[in-house]
PDB file of C-alpha atoms in Angstrom:
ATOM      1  CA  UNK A   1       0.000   0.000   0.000  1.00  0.00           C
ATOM      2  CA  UNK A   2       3.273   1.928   0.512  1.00  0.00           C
ATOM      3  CA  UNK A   3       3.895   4.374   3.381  1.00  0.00           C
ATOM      4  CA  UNK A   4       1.335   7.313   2.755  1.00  0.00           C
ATOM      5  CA  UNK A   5      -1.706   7.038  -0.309  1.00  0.00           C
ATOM      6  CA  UNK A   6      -3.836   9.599  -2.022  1.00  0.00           C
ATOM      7  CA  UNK A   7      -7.755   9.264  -2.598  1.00  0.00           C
ATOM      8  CA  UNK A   8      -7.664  12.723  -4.375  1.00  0.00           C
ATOM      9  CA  UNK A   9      -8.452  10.923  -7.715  1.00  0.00           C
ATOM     10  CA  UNK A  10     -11.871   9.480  -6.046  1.00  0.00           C
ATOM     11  CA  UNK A  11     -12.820  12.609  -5.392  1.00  0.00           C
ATOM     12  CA  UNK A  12     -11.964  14.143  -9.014  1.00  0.00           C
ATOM     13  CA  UNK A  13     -13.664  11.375 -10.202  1.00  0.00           C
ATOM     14  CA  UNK A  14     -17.144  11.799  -8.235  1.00  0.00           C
ATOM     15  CA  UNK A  15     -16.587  15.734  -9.305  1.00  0.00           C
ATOM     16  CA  UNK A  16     -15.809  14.959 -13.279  1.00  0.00           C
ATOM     17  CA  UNK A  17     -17.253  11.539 -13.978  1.00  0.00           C
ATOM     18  CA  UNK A  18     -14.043  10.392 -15.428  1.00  0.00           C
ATOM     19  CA  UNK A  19     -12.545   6.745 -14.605  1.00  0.00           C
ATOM     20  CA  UNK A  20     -10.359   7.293 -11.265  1.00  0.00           C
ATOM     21  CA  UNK A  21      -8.110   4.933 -12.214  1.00  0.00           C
ATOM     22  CA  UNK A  22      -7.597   6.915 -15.592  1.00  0.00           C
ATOM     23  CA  UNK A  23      -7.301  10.287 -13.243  1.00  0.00           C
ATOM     24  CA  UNK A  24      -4.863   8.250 -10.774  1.00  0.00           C
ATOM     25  CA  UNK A  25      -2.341   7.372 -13.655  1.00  0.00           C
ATOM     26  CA  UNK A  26      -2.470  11.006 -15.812  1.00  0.00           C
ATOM     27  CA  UNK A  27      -1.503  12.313 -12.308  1.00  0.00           C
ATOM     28  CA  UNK A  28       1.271   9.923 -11.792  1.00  0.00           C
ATOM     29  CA  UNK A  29       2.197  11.253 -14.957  1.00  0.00           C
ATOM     30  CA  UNK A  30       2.576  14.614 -13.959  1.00  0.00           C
ATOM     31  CA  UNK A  31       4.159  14.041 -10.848  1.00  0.00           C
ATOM     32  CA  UNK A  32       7.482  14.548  -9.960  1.00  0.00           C
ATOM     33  CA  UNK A  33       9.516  12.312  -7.317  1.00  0.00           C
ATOM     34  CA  UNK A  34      11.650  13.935  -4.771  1.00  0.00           C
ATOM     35  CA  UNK A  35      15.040  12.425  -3.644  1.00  0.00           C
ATOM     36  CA  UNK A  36      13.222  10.934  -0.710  1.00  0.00           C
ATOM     37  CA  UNK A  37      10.524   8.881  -3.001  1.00  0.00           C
ATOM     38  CA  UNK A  38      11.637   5.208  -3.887  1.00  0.00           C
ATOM     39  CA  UNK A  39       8.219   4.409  -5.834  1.00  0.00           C
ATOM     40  CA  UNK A  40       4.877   6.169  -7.146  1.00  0.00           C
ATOM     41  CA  UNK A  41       2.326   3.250  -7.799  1.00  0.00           C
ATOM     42  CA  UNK A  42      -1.416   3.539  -8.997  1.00  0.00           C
ATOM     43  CA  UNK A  43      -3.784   1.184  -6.812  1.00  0.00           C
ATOM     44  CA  UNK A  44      -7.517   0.189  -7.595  1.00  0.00           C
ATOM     45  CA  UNK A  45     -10.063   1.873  -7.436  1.00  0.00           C
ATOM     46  CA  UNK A  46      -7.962   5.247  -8.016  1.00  0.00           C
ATOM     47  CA  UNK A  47      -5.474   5.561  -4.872  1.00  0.00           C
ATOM     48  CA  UNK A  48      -1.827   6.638  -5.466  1.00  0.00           C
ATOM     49  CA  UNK A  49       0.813   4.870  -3.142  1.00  0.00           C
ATOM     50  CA  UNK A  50       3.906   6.606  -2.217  1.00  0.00           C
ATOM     51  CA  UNK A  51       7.076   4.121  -1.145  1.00  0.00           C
ATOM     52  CA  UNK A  52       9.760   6.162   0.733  1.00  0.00           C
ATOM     53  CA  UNK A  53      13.460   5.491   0.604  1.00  0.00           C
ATOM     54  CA  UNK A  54      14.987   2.775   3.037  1.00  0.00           C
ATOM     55  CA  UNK A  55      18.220   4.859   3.152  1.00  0.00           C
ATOM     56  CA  UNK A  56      16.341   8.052   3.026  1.00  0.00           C
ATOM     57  CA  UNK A  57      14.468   6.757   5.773  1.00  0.00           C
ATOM     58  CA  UNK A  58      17.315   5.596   7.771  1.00  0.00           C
ATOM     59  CA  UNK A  59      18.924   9.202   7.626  1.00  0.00           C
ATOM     60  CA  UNK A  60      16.568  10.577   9.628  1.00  0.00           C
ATOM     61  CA  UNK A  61      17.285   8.774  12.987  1.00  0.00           C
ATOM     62  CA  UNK A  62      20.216  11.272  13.012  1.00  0.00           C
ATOM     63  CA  UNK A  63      18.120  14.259  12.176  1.00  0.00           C
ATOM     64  CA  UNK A  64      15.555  13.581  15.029  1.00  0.00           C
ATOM     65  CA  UNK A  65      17.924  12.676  17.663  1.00  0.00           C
ATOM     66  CA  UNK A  66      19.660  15.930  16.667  1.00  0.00           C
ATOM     67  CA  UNK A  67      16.263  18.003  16.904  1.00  0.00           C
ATOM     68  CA  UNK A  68      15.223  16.388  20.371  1.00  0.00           C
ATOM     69  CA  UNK A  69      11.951  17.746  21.664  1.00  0.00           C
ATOM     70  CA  UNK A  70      11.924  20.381  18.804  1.00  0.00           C
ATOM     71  CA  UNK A  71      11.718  17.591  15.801  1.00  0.00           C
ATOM     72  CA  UNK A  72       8.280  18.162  13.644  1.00  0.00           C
ATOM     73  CA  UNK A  73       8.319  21.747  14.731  1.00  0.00           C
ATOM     74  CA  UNK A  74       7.467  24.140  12.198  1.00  0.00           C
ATOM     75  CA  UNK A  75       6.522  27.778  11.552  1.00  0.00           C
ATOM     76  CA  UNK A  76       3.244  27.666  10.067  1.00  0.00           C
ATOM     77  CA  UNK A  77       2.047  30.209  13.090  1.00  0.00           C
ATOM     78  CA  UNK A  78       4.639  32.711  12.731  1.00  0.00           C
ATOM     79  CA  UNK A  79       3.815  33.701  15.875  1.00  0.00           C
ATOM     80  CA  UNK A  80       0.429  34.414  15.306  1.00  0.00           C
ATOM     81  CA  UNK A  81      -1.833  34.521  18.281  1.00  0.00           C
ATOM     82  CA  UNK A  82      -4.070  31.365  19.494  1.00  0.00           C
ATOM     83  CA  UNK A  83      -6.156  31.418  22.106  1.00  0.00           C
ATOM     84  CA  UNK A  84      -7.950  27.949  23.213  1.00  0.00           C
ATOM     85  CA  UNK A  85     -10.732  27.321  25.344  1.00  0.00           C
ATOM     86  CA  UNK A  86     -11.378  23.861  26.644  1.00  0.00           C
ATOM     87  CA  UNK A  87     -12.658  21.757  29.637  1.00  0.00           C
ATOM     88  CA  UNK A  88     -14.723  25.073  31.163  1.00  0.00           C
ATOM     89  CA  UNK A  89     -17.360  22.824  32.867  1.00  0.00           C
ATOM     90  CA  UNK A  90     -19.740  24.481  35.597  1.00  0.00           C
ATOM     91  CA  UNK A  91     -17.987  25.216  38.912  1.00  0.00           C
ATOM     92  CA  UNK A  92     -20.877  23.428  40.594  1.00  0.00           C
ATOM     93  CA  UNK A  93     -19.285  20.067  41.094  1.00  0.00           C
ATOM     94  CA  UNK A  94     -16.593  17.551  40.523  1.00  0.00           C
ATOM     95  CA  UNK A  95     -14.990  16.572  37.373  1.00  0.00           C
ATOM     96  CA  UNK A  96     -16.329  13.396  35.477  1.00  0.00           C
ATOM     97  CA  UNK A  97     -14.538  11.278  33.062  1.00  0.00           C
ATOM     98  CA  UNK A  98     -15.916  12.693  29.746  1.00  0.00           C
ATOM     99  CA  UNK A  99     -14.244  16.353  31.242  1.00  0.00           C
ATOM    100  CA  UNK A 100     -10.897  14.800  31.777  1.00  0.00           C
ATOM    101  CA  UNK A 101     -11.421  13.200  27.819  1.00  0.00           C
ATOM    102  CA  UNK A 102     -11.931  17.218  27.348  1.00  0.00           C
ATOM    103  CA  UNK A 103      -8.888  18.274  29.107  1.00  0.00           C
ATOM    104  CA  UNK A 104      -6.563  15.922  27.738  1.00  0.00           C
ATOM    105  CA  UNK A 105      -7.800  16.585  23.712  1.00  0.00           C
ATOM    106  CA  UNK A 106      -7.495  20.090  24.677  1.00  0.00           C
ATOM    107  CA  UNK A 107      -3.923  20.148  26.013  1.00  0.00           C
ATOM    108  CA  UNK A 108      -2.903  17.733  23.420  1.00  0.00           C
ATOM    109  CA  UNK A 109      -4.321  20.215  20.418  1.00  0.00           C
ATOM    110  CA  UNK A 110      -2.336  23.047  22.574  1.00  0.00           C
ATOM    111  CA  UNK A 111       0.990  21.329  22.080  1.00  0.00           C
ATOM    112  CA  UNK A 112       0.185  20.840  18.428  1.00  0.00           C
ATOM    113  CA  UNK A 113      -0.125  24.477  17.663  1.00  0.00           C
ATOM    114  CA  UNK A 114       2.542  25.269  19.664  1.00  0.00           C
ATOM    115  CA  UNK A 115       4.772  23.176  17.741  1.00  0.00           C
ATOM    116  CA  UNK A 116       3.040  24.513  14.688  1.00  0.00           C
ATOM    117  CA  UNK A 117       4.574  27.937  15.330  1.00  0.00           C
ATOM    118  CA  UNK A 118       1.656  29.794  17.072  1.00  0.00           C
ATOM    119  CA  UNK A 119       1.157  31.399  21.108  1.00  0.00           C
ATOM    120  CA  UNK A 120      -1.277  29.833  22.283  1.00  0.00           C
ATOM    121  CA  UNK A 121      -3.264  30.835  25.467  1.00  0.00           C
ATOM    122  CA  UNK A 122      -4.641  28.332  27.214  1.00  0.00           C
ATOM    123  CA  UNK A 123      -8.182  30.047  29.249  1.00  0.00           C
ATOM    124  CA  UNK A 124     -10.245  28.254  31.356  1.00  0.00           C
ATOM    125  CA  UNK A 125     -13.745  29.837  31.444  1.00  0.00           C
ATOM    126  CA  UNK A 126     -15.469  29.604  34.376  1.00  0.00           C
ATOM    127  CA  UNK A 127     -19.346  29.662  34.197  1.00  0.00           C
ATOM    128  CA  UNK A 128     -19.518  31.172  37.514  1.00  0.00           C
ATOM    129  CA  UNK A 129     -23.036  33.311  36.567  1.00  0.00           C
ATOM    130  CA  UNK A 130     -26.357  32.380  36.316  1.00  0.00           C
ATOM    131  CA  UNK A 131     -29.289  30.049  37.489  1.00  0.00           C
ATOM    132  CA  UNK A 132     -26.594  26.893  37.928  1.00  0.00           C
ATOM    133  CA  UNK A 133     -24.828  28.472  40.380  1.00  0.00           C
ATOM    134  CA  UNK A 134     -27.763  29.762  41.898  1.00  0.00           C
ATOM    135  CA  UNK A 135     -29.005  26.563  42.190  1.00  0.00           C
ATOM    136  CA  UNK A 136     -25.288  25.245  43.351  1.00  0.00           C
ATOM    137  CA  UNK A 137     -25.152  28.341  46.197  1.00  0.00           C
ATOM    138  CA  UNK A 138     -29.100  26.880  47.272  1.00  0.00           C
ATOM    139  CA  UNK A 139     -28.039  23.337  47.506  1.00  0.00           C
ATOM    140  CA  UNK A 140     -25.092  23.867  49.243  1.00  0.00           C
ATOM    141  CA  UNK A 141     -27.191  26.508  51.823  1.00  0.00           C
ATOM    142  CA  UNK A 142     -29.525  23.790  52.388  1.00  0.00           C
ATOM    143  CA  UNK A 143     -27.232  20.812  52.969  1.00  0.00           C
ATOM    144  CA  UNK A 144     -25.379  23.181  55.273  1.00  0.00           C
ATOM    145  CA  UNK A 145     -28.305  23.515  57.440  1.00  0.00           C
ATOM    146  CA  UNK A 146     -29.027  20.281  57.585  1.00  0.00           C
ATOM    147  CA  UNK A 147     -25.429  19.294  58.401  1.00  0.00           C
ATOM    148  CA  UNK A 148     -26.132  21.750  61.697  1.00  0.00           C
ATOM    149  CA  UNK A 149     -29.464  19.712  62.721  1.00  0.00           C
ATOM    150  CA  UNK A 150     -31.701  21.972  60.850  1.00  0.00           C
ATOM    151  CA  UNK A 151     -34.759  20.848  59.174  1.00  0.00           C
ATOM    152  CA  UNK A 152     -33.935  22.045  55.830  1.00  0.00           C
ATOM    153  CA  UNK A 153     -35.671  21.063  52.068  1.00  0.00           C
ATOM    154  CA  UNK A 154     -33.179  20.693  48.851  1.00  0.00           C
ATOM    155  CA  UNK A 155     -34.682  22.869  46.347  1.00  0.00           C
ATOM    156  CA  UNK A 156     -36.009  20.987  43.159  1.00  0.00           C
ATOM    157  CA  UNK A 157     -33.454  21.777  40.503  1.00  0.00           C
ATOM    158  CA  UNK A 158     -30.770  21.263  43.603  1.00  0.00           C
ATOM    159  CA  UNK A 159     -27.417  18.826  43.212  1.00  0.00           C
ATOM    160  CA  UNK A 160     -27.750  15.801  45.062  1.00  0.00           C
ATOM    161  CA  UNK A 161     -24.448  14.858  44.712  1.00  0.00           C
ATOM    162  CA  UNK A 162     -22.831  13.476  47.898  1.00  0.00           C
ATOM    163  CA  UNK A 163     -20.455  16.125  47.255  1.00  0.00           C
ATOM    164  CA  UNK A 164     -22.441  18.868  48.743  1.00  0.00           C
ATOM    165  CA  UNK A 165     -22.725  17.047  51.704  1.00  0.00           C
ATOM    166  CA  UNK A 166     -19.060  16.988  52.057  1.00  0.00           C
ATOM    167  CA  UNK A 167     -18.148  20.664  50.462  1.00  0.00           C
ATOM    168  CA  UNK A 168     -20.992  21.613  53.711  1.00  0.00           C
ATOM    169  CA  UNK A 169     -19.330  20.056  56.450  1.00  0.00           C
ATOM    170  CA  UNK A 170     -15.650  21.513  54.795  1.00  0.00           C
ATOM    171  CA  UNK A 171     -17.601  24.841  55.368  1.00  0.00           C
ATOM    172  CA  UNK A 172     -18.611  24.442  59.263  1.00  0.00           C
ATOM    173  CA  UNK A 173     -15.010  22.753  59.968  1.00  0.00           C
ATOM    174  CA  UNK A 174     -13.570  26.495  58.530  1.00  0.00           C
ATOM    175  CA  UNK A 175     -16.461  28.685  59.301  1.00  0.00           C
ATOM    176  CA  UNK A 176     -18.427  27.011  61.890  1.00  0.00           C
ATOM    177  CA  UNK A 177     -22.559  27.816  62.130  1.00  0.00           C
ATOM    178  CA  UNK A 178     -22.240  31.563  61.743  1.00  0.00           C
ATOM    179  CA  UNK A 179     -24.308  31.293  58.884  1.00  0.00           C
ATOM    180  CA  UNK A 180     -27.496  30.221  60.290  1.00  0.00           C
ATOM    181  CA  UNK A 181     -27.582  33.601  61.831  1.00  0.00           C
ATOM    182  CA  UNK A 182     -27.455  35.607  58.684  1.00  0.00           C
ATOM    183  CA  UNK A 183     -30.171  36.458  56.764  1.00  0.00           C
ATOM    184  CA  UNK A 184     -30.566  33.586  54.171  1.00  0.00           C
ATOM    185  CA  UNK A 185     -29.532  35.369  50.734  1.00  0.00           C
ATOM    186  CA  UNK A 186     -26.833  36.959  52.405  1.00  0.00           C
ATOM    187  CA  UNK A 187     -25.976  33.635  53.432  1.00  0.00           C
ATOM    188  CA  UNK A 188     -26.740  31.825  50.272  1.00  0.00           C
ATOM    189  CA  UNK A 189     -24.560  34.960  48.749  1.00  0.00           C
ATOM    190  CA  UNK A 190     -21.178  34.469  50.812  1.00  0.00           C
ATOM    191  CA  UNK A 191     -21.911  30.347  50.680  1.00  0.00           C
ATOM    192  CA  UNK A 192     -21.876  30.954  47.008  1.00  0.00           C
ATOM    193  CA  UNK A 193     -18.412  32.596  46.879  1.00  0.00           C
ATOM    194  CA  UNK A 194     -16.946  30.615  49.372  1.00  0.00           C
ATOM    195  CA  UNK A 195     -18.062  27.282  47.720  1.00  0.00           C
ATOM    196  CA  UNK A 196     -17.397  28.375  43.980  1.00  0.00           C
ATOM    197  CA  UNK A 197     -13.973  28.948  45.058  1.00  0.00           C
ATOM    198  CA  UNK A 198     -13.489  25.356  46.543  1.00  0.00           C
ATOM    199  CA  UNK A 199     -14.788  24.205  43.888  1.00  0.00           C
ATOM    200  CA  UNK A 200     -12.947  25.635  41.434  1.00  0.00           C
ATOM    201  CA  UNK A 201      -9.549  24.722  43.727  1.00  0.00           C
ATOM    202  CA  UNK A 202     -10.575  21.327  43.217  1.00  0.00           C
ATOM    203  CA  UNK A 203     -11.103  21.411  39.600  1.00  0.00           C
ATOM    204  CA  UNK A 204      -7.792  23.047  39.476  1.00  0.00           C
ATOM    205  CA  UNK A 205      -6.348  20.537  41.566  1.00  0.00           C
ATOM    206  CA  UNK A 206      -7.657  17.470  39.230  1.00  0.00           C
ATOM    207  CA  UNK A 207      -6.472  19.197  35.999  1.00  0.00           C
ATOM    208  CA  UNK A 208      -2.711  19.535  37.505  1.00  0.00           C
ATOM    209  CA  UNK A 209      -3.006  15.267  38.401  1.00  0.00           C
ATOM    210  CA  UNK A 210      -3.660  15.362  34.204  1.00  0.00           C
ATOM    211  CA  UNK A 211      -0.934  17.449  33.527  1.00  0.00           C
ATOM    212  CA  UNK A 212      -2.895  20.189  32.334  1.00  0.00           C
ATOM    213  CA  UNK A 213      -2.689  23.686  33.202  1.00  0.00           C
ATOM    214  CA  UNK A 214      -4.669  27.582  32.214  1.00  0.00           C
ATOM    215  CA  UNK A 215      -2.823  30.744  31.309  1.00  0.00           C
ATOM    216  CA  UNK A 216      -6.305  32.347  32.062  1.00  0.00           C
ATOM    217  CA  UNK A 217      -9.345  31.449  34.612  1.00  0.00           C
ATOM    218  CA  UNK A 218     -11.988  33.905  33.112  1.00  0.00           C
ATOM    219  CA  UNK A 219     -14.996  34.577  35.631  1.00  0.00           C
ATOM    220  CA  UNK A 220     -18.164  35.348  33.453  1.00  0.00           C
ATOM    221  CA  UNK A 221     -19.293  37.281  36.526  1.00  0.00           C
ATOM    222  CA  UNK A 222     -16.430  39.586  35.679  1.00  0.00           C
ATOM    223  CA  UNK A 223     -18.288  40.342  32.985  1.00  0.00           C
ATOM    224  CA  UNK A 224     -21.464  41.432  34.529  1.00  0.00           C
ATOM    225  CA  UNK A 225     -19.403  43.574  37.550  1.00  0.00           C
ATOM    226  CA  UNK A 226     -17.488  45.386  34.623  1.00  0.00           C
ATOM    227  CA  UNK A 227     -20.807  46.125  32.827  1.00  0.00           C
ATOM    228  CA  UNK A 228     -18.885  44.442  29.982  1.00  0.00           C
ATOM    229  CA  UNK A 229     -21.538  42.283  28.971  1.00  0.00           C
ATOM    230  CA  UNK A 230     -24.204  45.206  29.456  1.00  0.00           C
ATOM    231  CA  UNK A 231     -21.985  47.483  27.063  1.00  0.00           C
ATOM    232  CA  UNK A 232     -21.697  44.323  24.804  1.00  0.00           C
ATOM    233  CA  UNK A 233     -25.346  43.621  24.393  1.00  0.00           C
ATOM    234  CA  UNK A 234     -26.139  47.079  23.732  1.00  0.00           C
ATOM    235  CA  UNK A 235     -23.982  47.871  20.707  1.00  0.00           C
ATOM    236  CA  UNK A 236     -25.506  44.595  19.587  1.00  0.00           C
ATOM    237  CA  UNK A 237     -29.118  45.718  19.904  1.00  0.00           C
ATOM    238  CA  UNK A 238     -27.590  49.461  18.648  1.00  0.00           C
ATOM    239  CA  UNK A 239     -26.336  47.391  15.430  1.00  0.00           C
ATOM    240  CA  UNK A 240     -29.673  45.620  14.907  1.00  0.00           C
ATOM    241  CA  UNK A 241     -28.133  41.847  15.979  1.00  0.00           C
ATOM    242  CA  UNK A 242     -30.815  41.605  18.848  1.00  0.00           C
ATOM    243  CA  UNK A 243     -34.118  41.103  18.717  1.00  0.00           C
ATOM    244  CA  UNK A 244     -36.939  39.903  21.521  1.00  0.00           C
ATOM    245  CA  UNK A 245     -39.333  37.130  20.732  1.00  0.00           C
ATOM    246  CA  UNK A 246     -41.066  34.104  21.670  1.00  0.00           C
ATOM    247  CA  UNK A 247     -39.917  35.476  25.350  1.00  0.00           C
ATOM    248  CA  UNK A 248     -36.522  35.021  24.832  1.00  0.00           C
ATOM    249  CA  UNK A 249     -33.831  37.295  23.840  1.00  0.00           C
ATOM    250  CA  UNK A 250     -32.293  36.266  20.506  1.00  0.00           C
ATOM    251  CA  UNK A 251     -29.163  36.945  18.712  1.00  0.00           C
ATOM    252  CA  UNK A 252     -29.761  37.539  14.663  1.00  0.00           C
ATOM    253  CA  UNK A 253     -26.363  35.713  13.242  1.00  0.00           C
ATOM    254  CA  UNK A 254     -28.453  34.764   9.675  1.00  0.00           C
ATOM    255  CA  UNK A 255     -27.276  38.241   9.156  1.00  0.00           C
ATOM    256  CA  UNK A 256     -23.639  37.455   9.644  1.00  0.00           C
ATOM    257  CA  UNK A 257     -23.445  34.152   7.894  1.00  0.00           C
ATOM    258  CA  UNK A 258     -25.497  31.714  10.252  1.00  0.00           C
ATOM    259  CA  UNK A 259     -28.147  29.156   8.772  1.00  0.00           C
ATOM    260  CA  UNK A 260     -30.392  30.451  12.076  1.00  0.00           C
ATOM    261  CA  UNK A 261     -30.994  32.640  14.829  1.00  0.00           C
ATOM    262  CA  UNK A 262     -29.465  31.739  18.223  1.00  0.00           C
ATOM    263  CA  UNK A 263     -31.294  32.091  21.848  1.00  0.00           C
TER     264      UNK A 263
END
C-alpha cells in the first residue's frame, strides 16, 4: 500500500465523472519524485501509493535525535496569536470522566499548535453566573443547614451529589454555624463565593493530576461587575443583531453568515 496514499483521484472522479483509475495514472504522470521517493504506484479503485526510501528513511534517525523535543516543529504560526478554550465545565461540582477526555484533547491540540509555530493561550472559562450556580449556592445553603441539625428542604433543581454534603461540612469545619444567623440570601450569597472557590480549587487541583494547566481562569461574573456584557449587548441591539421574541432574547447571526438565529 506503501507508506502514505492519495484518494484525491476518487474525489476528481465523483466531481468529473471520469474513470479514477484513468485520473490516478495522468496524475502519476505529472508528478514529480523527490530524492526521498523510492516508488509512485497507482492502486484500484484510483489511490496513489507513495514508497519512501529505506536509506532516506534511515537518515533521519540522526536528524531527530539531533532536533530532540523540537523535531516536527514548524513555523506555520509565525507567531500568530491562538487562544484555546477547553474543559470550562460548571464550577458546581466535581470533574467526570468525559471532562478529563476534554482536558486531555485540549492540552494535546495546545501542544500541536505550539509546535506549529503559534502562542497559544490556554483560558479556562469559568461559568460562575447564572441560574446553575444559583441553584449550586441553594443546595449547598440547604445541605449546610441540615449538616447543623436543621430541618432544611433541597430545592427541586438542587445537586444531590454526595459532594455537597461533604463541600458543607468543609464549610462548618472552617467557618463554623455563623451562617445560620445571617439572613438567608446573604448567606446563600457568601456560601456561594466561598463554595465556587473550593470548587474551582478542586477542579484546578484534578487538571494539575492530568498534567494540564490555564494561562487564564476567566470569571463570566467579571463580565457582569465590569458592565462588559451590558456594554456588549447594547452595541448589539444598537447594530440591529438583537431582537426579543417568543420570550426570549435572541441573537440575529443569519445576518452574519449563520443558517439560524441563536437564543
Amino acid at each position: 500500500h506503501g507508506d502514505y496514499a492519495s484518494s484525491f483521484p476518487l474525489k476528481l472522479a465523483r466531481a468529473t465523472g471520469v474513470n479514477p483509475l484513468a485520473i490516478a495514472n495522468d496524475m502519476v504522470g505529472l508528478i514529480v519524485p523527490g530524492p526521498e521517493i523510492a516508488s509512485i504506484a497507482v492502486a484500484p479503485p484510483g489511490f496513489i501509493n507513495f514508497t519512501l526510501k529505506s536509506d532516506w528513511l534511515t537518515r533521519q534517525v540522526n536528524s531527530i535525535l539531533e532536533a530532540g523535543d523540537s523535531y516536527g516543529d514548524i513555523e506555520l504560526g509565525q507567531g500568530s496569536r491562538v487562544q484555546l478554550e477547553f474543559v470550562s465545565v460548571n464550577p458546581t461540582g466535581p470533574l467526570h470522566v468525559g471532562h478529563g477526555r476534554g482536558a486531555i484533547l485540549g492540552s494535546t491540540l495546545t501542544h500541536v499548535l505550539t509546535a506549529a509555530g503559534y502562542r497559544v493561550e490556554k483560558e479556562y472559562y469559568i461559568n460562575d453566573a447564572g441560574s446553575q450556580v444559583d441553584a449550586f449556592a441553594h443546595s449547598l445553603y440547604t445541605r449546610y443547614q441540615q449538616c447543623l441539625g436543621v430541618d432544611a428542604e433541597m430545592p427541586t433543581d438542587g445537586y444531590l451529589g454526595n459532594y455537597m454534603v461533604d463541600l458543607a461540612k468543609e464549610v462548618i469545619a472552617e467557618e463554623g454555624d455563623r451562617f445560620l444567623a445571617l439572613p438567608e440570601q446573604e448567606a446563600i450569597s457568601q456560601l456561594r463565593q466561598l463554595g465556587l472557590e473550593k470548587i474551582i480549587k478542586q477542579l484546578k487541583s484534578d487538571l494539575e493530576l492530568l498534567g494540564v494547566s490555564f494561562d487564564v481562569w476567566f470569571s463570566e461574573q467579571s463580565l457582569y461587575d465590569k458592565e462588559q456584557y451590558q456594554r456588549a449587548m447594547s452595541l448589539l441591539r444598537q447594530g440591529g443583531y438583537i431582537t426579543e421574541k417568543e420570550n426570549a432574547t435572541w441573537f440575529i447571526s443569519t445576518a452574519l453568515g449563520e443558517d439560524k438565529d441563536n437564543v
